[in-house]
mmCIF file of C-alpha atoms in Angstrom:
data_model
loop_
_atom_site.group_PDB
_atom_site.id
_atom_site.type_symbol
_atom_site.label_atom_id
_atom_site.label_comp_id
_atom_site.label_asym_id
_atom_site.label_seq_id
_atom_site.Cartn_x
_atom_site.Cartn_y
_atom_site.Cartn_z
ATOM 1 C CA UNK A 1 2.047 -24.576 52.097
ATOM 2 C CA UNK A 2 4.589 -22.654 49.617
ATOM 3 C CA UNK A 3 7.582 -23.904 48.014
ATOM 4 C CA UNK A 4 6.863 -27.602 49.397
ATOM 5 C CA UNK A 5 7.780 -30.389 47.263
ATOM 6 C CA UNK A 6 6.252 -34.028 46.735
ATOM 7 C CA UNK A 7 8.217 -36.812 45.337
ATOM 8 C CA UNK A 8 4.394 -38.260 43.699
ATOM 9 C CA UNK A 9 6.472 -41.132 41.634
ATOM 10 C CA UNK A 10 10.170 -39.068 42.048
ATOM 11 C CA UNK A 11 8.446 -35.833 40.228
ATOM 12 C CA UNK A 12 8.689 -32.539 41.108
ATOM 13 C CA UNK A 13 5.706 -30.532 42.237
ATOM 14 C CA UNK A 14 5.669 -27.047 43.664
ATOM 15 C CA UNK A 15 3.009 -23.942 44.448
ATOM 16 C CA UNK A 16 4.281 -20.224 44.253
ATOM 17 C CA UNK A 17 3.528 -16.763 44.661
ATOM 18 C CA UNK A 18 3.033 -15.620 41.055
ATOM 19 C CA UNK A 19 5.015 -11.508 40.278
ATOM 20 C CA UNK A 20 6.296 -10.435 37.095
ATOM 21 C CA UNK A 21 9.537 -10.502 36.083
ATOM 22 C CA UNK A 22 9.685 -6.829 36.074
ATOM 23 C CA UNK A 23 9.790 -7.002 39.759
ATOM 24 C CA UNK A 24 12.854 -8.224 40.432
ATOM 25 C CA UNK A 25 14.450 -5.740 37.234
ATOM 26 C CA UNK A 26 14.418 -8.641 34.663
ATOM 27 C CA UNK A 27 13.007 -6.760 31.847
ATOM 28 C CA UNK A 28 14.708 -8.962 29.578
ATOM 29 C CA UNK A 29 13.324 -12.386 30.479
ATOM 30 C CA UNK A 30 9.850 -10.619 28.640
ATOM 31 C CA UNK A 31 11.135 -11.719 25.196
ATOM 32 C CA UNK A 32 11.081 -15.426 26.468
ATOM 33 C CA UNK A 33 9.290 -18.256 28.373
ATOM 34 C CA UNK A 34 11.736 -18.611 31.069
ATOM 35 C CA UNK A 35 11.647 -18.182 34.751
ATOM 36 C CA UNK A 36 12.729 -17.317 38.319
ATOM 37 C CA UNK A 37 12.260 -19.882 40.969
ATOM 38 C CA UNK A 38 13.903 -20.111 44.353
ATOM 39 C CA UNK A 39 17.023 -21.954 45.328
ATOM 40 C CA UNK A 40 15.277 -24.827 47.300
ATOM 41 C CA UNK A 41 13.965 -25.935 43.804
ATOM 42 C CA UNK A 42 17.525 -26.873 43.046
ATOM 43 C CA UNK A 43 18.435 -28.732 45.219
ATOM 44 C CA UNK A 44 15.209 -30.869 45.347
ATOM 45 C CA UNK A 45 16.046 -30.874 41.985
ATOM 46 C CA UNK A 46 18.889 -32.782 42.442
ATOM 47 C CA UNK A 47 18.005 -35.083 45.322
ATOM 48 C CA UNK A 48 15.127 -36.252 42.540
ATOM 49 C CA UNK A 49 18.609 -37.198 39.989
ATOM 50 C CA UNK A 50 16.812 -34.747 37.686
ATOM 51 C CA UNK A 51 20.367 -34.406 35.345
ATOM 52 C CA UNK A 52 18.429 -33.000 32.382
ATOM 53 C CA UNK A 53 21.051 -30.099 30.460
ATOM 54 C CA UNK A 54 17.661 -28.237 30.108
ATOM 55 C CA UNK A 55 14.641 -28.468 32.796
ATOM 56 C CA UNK A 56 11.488 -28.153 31.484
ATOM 57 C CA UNK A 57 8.288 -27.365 33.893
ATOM 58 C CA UNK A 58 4.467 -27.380 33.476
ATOM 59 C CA UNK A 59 2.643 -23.599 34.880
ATOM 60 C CA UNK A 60 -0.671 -23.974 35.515
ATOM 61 C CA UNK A 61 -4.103 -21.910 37.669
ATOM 62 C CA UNK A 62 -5.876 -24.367 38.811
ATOM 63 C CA UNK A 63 -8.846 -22.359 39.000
ATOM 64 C CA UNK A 64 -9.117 -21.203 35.397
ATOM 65 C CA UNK A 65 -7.608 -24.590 34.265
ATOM 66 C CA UNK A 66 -5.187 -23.076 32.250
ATOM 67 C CA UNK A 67 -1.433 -24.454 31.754
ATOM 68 C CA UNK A 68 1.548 -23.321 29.578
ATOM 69 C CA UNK A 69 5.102 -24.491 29.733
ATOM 70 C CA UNK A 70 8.525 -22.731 30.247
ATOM 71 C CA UNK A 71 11.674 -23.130 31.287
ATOM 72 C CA UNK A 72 14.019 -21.722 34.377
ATOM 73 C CA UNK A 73 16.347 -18.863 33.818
ATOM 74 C CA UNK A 74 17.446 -18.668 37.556
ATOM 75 C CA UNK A 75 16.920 -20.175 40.937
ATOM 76 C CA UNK A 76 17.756 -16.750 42.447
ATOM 77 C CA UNK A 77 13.794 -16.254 43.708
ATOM 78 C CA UNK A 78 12.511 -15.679 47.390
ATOM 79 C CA UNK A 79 10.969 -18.647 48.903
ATOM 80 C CA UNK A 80 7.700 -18.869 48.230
ATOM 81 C CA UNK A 81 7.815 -16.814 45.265
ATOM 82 C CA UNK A 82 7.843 -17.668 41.554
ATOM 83 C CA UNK A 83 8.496 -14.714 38.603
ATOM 84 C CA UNK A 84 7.329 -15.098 35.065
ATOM 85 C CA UNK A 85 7.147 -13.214 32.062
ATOM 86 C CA UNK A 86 3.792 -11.144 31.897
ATOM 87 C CA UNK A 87 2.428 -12.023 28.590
ATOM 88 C CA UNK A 88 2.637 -15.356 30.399
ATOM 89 C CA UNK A 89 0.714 -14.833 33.086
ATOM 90 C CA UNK A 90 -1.693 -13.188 30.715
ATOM 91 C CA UNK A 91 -1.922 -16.618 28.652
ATOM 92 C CA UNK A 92 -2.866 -18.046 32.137
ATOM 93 C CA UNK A 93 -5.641 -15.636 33.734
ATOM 94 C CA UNK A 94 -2.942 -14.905 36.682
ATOM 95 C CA UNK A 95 -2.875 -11.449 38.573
ATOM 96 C CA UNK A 96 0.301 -10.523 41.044
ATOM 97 C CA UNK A 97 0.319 -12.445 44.297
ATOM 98 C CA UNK A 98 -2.009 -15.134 42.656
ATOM 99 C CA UNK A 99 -1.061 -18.590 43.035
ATOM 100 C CA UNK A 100 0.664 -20.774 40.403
ATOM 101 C CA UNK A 101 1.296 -25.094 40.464
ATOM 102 C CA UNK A 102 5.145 -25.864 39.225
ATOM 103 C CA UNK A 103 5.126 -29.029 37.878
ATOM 104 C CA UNK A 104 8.773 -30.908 35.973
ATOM 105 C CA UNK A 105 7.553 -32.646 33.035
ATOM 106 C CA UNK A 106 9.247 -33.711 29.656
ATOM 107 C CA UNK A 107 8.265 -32.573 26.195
ATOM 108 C CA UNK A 108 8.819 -34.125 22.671
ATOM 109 C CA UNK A 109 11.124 -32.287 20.173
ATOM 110 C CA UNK A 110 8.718 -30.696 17.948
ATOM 111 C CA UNK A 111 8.837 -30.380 14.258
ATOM 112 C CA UNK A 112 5.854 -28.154 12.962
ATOM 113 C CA UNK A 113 4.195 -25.152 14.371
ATOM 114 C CA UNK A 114 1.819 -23.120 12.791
ATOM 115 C CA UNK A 115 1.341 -19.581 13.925
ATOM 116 C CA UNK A 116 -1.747 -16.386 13.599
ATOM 117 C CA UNK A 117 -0.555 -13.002 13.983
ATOM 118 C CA UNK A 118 -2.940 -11.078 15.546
ATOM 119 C CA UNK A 119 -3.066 -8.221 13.730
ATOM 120 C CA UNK A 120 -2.036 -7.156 10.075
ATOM 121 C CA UNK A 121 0.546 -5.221 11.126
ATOM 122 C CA UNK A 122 3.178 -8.448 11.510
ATOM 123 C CA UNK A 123 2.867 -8.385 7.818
ATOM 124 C CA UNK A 124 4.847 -4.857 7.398
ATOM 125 C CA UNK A 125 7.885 -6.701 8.727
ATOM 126 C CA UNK A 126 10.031 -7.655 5.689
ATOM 127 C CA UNK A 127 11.148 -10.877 6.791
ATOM 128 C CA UNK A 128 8.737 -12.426 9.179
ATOM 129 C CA UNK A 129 10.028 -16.209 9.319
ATOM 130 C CA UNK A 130 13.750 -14.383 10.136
ATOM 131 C CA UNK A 131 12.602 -12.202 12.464
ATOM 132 C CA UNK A 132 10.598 -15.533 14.275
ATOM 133 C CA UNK A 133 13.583 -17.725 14.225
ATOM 134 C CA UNK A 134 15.267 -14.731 15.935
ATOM 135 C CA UNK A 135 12.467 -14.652 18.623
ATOM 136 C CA UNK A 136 12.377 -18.706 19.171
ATOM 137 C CA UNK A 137 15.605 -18.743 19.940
ATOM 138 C CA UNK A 138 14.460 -17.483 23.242
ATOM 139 C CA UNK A 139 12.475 -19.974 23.559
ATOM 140 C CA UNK A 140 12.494 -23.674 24.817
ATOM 141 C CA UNK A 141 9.235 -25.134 24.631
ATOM 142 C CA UNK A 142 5.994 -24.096 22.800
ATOM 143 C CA UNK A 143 2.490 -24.817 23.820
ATOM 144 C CA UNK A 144 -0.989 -25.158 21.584
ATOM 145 C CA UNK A 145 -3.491 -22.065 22.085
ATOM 146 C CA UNK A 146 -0.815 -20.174 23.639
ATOM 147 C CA UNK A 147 0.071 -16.567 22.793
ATOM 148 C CA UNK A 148 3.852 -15.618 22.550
ATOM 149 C CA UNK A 149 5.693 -12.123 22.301
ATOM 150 C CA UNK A 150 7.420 -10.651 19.375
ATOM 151 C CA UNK A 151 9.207 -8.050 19.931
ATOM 152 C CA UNK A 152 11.329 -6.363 16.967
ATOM 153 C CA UNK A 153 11.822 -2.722 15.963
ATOM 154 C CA UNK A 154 10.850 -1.410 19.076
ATOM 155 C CA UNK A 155 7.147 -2.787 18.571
ATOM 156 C CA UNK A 156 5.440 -5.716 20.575
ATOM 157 C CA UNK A 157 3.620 -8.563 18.145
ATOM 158 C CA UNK A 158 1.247 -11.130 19.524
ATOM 159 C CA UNK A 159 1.455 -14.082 17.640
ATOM 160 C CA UNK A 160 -1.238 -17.267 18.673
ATOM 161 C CA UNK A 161 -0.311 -20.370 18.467
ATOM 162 C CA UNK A 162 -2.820 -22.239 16.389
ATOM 163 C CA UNK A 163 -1.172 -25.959 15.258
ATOM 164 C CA UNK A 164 1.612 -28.468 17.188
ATOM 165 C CA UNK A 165 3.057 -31.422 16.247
ATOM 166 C CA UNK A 166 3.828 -34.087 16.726
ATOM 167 C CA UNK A 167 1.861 -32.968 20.430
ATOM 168 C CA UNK A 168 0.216 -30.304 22.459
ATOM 169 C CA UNK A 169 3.264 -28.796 23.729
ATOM 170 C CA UNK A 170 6.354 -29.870 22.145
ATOM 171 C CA UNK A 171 10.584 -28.763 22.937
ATOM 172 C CA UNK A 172 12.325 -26.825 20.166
ATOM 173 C CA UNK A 173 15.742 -26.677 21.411
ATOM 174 C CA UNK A 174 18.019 -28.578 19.007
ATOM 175 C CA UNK A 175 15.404 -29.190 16.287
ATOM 176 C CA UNK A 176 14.608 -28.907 12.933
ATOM 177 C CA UNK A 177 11.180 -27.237 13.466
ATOM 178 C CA UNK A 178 9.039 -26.030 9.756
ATOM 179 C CA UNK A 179 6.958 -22.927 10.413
ATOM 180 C CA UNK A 180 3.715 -21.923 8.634
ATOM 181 C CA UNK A 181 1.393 -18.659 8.791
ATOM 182 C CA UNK A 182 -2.192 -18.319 9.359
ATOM 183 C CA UNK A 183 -3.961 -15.148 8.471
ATOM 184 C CA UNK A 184 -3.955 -12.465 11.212
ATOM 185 C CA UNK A 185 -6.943 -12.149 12.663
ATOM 186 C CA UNK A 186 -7.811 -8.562 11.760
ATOM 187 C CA UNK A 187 -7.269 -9.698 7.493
ATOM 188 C CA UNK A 188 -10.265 -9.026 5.304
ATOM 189 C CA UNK A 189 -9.758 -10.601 1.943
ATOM 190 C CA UNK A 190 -10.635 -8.170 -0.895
ATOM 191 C CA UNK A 191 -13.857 -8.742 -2.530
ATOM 192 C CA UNK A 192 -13.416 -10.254 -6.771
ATOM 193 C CA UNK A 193 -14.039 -8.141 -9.318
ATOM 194 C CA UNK A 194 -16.009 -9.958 -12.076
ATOM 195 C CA UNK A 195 -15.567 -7.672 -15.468
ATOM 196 C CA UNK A 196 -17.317 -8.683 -18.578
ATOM 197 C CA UNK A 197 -15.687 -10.072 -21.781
ATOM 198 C CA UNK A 198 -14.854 -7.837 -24.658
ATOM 199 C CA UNK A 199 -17.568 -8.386 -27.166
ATOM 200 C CA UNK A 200 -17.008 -8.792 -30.801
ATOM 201 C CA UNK A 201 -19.864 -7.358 -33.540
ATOM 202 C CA UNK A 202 -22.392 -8.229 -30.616
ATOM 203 C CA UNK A 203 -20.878 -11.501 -29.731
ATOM 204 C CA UNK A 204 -19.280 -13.269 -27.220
ATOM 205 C CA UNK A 205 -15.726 -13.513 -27.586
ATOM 206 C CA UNK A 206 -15.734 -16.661 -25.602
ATOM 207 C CA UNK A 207 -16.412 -19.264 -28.305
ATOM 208 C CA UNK A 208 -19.241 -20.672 -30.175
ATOM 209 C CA UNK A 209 -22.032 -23.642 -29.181
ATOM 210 C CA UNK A 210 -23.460 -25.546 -31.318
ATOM 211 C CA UNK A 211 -26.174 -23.241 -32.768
ATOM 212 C CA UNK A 212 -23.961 -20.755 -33.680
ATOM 213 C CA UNK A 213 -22.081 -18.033 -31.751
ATOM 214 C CA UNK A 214 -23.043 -17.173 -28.768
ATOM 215 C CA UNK A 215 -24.670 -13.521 -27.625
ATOM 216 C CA UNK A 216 -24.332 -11.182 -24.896
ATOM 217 C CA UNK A 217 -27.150 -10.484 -22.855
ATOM 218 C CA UNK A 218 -29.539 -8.347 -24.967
ATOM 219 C CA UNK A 219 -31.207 -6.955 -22.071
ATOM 220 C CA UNK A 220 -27.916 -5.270 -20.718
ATOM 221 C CA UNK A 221 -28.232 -1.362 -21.101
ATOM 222 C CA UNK A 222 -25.379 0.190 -23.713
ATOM 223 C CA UNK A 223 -22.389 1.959 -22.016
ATOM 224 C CA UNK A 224 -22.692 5.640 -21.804
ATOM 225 C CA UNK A 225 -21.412 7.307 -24.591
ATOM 226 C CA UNK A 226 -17.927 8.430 -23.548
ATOM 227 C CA UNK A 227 -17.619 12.710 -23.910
ATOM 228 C CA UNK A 228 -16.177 13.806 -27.548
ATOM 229 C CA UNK A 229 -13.321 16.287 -25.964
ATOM 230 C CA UNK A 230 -12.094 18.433 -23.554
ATOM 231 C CA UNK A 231 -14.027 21.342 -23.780
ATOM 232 C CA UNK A 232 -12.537 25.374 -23.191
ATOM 233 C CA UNK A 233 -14.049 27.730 -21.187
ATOM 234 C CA UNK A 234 -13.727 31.051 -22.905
ATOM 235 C CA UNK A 235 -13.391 34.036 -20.156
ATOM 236 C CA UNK A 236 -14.501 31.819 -17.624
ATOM 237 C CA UNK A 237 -13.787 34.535 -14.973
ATOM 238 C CA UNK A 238 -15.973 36.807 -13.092
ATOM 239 C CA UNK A 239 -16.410 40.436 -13.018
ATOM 240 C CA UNK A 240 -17.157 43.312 -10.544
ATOM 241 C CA UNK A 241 -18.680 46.195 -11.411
ATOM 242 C CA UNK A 242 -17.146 49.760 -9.784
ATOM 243 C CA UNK A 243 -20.838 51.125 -9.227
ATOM 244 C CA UNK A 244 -21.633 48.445 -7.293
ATOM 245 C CA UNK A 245 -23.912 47.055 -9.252
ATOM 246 C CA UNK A 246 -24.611 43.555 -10.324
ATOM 247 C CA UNK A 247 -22.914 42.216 -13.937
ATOM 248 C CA UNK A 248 -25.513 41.460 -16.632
ATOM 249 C CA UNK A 249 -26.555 37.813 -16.690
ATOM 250 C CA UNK A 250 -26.529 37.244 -19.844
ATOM 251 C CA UNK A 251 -22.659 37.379 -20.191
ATOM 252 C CA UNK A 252 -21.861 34.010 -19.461
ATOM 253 C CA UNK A 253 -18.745 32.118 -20.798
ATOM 254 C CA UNK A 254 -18.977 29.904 -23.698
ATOM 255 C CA UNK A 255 -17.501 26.222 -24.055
ATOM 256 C CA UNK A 256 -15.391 25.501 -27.289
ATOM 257 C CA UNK A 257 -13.879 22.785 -28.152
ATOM 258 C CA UNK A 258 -9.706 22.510 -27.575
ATOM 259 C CA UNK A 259 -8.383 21.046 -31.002
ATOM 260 C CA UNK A 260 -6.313 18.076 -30.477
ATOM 261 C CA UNK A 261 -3.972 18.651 -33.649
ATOM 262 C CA UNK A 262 -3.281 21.079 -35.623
ATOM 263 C CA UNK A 263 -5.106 19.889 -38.294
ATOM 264 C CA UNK A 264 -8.609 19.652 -36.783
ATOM 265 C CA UNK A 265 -9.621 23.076 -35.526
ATOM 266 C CA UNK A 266 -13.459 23.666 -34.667
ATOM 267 C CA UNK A 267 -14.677 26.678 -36.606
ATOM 268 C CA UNK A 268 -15.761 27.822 -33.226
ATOM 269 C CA UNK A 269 -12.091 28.373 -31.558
ATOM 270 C CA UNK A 270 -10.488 29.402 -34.772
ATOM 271 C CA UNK A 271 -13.371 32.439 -34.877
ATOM 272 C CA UNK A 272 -12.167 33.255 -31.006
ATOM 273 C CA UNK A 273 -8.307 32.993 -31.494
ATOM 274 C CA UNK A 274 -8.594 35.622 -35.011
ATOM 275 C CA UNK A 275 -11.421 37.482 -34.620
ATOM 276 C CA UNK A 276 -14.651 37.988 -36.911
ATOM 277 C CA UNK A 277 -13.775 37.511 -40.364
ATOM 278 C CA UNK A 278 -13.527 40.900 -43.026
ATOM 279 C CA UNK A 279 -16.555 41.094 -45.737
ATOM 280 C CA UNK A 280 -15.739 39.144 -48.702
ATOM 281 C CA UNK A 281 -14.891 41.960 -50.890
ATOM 282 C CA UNK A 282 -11.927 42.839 -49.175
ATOM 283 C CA UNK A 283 -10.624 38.705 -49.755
ATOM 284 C CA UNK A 284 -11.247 39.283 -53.118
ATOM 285 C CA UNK A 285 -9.555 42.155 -53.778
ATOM 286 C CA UNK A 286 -6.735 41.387 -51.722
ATOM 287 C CA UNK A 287 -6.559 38.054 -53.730
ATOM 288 C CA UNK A 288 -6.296 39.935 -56.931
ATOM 289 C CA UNK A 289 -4.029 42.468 -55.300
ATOM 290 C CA UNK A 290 -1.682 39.522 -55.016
ATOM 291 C CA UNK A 291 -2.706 39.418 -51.070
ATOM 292 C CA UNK A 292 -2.111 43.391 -50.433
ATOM 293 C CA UNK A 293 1.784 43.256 -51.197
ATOM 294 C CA UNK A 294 1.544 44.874 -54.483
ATOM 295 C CA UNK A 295 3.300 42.270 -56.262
ATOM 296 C CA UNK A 296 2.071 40.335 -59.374
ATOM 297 C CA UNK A 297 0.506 36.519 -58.623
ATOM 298 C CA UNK A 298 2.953 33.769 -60.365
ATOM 299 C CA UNK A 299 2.221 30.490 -60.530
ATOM 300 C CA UNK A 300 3.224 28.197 -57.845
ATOM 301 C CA UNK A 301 5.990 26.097 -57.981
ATOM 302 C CA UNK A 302 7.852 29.011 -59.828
ATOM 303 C CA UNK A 303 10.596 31.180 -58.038
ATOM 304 C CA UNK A 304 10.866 34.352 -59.720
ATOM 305 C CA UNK A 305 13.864 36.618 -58.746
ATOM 306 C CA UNK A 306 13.747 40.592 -59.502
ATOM 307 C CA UNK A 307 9.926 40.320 -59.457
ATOM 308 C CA UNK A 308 9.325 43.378 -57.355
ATOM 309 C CA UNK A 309 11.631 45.684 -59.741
ATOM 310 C CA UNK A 310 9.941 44.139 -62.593
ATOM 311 C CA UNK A 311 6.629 44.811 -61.449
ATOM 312 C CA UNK A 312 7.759 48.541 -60.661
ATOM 313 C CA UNK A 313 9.065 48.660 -64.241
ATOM 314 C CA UNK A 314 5.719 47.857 -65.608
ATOM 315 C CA UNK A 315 3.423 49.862 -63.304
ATOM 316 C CA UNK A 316 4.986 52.720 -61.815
ATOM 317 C CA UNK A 317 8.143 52.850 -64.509
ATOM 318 C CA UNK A 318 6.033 52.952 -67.579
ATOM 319 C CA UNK A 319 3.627 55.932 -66.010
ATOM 320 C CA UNK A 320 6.562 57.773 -65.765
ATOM 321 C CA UNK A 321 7.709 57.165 -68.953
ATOM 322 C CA UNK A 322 5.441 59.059 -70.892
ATOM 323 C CA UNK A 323 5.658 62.603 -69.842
ATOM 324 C CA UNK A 324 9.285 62.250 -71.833
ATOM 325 C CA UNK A 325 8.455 61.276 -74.620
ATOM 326 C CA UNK A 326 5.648 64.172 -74.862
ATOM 327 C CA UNK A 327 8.268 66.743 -74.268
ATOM 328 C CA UNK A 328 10.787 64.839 -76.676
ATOM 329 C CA UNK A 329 7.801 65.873 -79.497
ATOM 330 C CA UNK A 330 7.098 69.019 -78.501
ATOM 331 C CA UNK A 331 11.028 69.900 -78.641
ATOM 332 C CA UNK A 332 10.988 68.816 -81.968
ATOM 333 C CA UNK A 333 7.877 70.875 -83.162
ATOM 334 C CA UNK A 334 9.539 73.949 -81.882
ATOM 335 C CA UNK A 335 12.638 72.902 -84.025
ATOM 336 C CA UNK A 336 10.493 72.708 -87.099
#
């Protein structure tokens, strides 16, 4: 029943034993469609004055009517046996030892594909289309709703086949074939944001109609009012007692606000950062003390030099003064 042949019109029809390439220690024939048939295909091959430079074959389960087409790497098989890539016999419902129709066909050159990645993560790769051209090169036919293997980076990408021309399956050795992308199947689009136009004194920034300019929604509730600061936390650490006792409540820390320049300080922090202010007698007097330095006020915009031996010459200098001249008279009454 295997491996028999039927000249049906001078084509070439077979059945095989379907096994995976792995099998047979062909890991590399995975990043392909090609396959392993037996020796006897060859040379019925022949006898038919198939003289094709590339054979090109029809897979198909009957039972699950399912079909995909691919190419021959070798005719090095057993008799009776026929080894494909898995993904492929994944595309076709097939389990090992299942059984597959072989069928020589010929395909148009094709000239578009369009391909679905089937998850987001074929987008990461920096340069898809490169890394595809790469990967068809493998390849020698392509086949509508079919699933094909990607491997790059040491990762495996399943990429459907969604859109053929100019046909159903179609031969892309020695052609110029364009490529497009669908979405992967896993995308979500992200939702729109819709944000509201700036208004201007109450109106719509938009334009005008007719009847004059045009109003935002009255009914929409105001903004909330944005906060006026940052706020500090003065002593906003806790505290443990040595007794064991609780800490009194009513210590709690108290927010000020942090001045943003140096020229707007709340009363508030200025209060924390020098302390409670003296009674206003002692401002005054220092004030007319000259500020508690003991030197006379001059007017501003004046430099003064010698002022502090000046001011000693008036005050202290002149006290001392007059003992001398006291003694100077009393000298002089002895005289007389």
């Amino acid at each position: 029943m295997f491996g028999r042949f039927g000249r049906g019109g001078g084509n070439f029809v077979a059945q095989y034993r379907v096994y995976p390439v792995s099998f047979v220690d062909k890991n590399e024939a995975e990043n392909g469609d090609k396959i392993f048939i037996p020796p006897s295909a060859l040379d019925r091959l022949s006898n038919l004055m198939f003289d094709d430079p590339v054979m090109l074959f029809e897979l198909s389960n009957v039972k699950q009517k399912k079909r995909t087409h691919c190419g021959v790497l070798e005719f090095t098989a057993e008799e009776g046996v026929c080894y494909i890539p898995y993904w492929m016999m994944q595309n076709l419902l097939l389990t090992e030892g299942d059984v597959v129709k072989l069928q020589y066909t010929k395909l148009e050159k094709g000239n578009f594909v369009k391909l679905r990645p089937q998850t987001k993560d074929f987008l990461d790769i920096s340069d898809p289309k490169a890394v595809l051209e790469m990967t068809l090169r493998r390849y020698t036919c392509l086949t509508l709703d079919d699933t094909i293997m990607i491997n790059y980076n040491n990762r495996r990408y399943f990429v459907d086949i969604v859109e053929l021309k100019p046909a159903d399956a179609v031969c892309i050795l020695d052609c110029d074939l364009n490529t497009d992308f669908a979405p992967p199947l896993d995308y979500v689009e992200p939702e729109p944001v819709f944000r509201n136009p700036p208004a201007v004194n109450g109106g719509n920034i938009l334009g005008k109609e007719k009847g004059g300019a045009k109003r935002m929604d009255e009914s929409a509730e105001p903004e909330p009012a944005a906060d006026e600061g940052p706020k500090f936390l003065a002593f906003a650490g806790g505290g443990n007692r040595l007794d064991g006792k609780s800490s009194r409540p009513d210590l709690k820390p108290v927010e000020v606000d942090v001045p943003t320049t140096s020229l707007n300080i709340p009363k508030e922090f200025e209060r924390f950062i020098r302390g409670p202010k003296p009674p206003d007698g002692g401002e005054k007097k220092k004030e007319e003390d000259g500020g508690g330095t003991g030197l006379p006020r001059r007017k501003a915009g004046k430099l003064v030099f010698g002022g502090a031996r000046k001011a000693s010459a008036e005050g202290g200098g002149g006290a001392a003064a007059k003992p001398k001249e006291e003694e100077k008279k009393e000298e002089k009454e002895e005289e007389k």
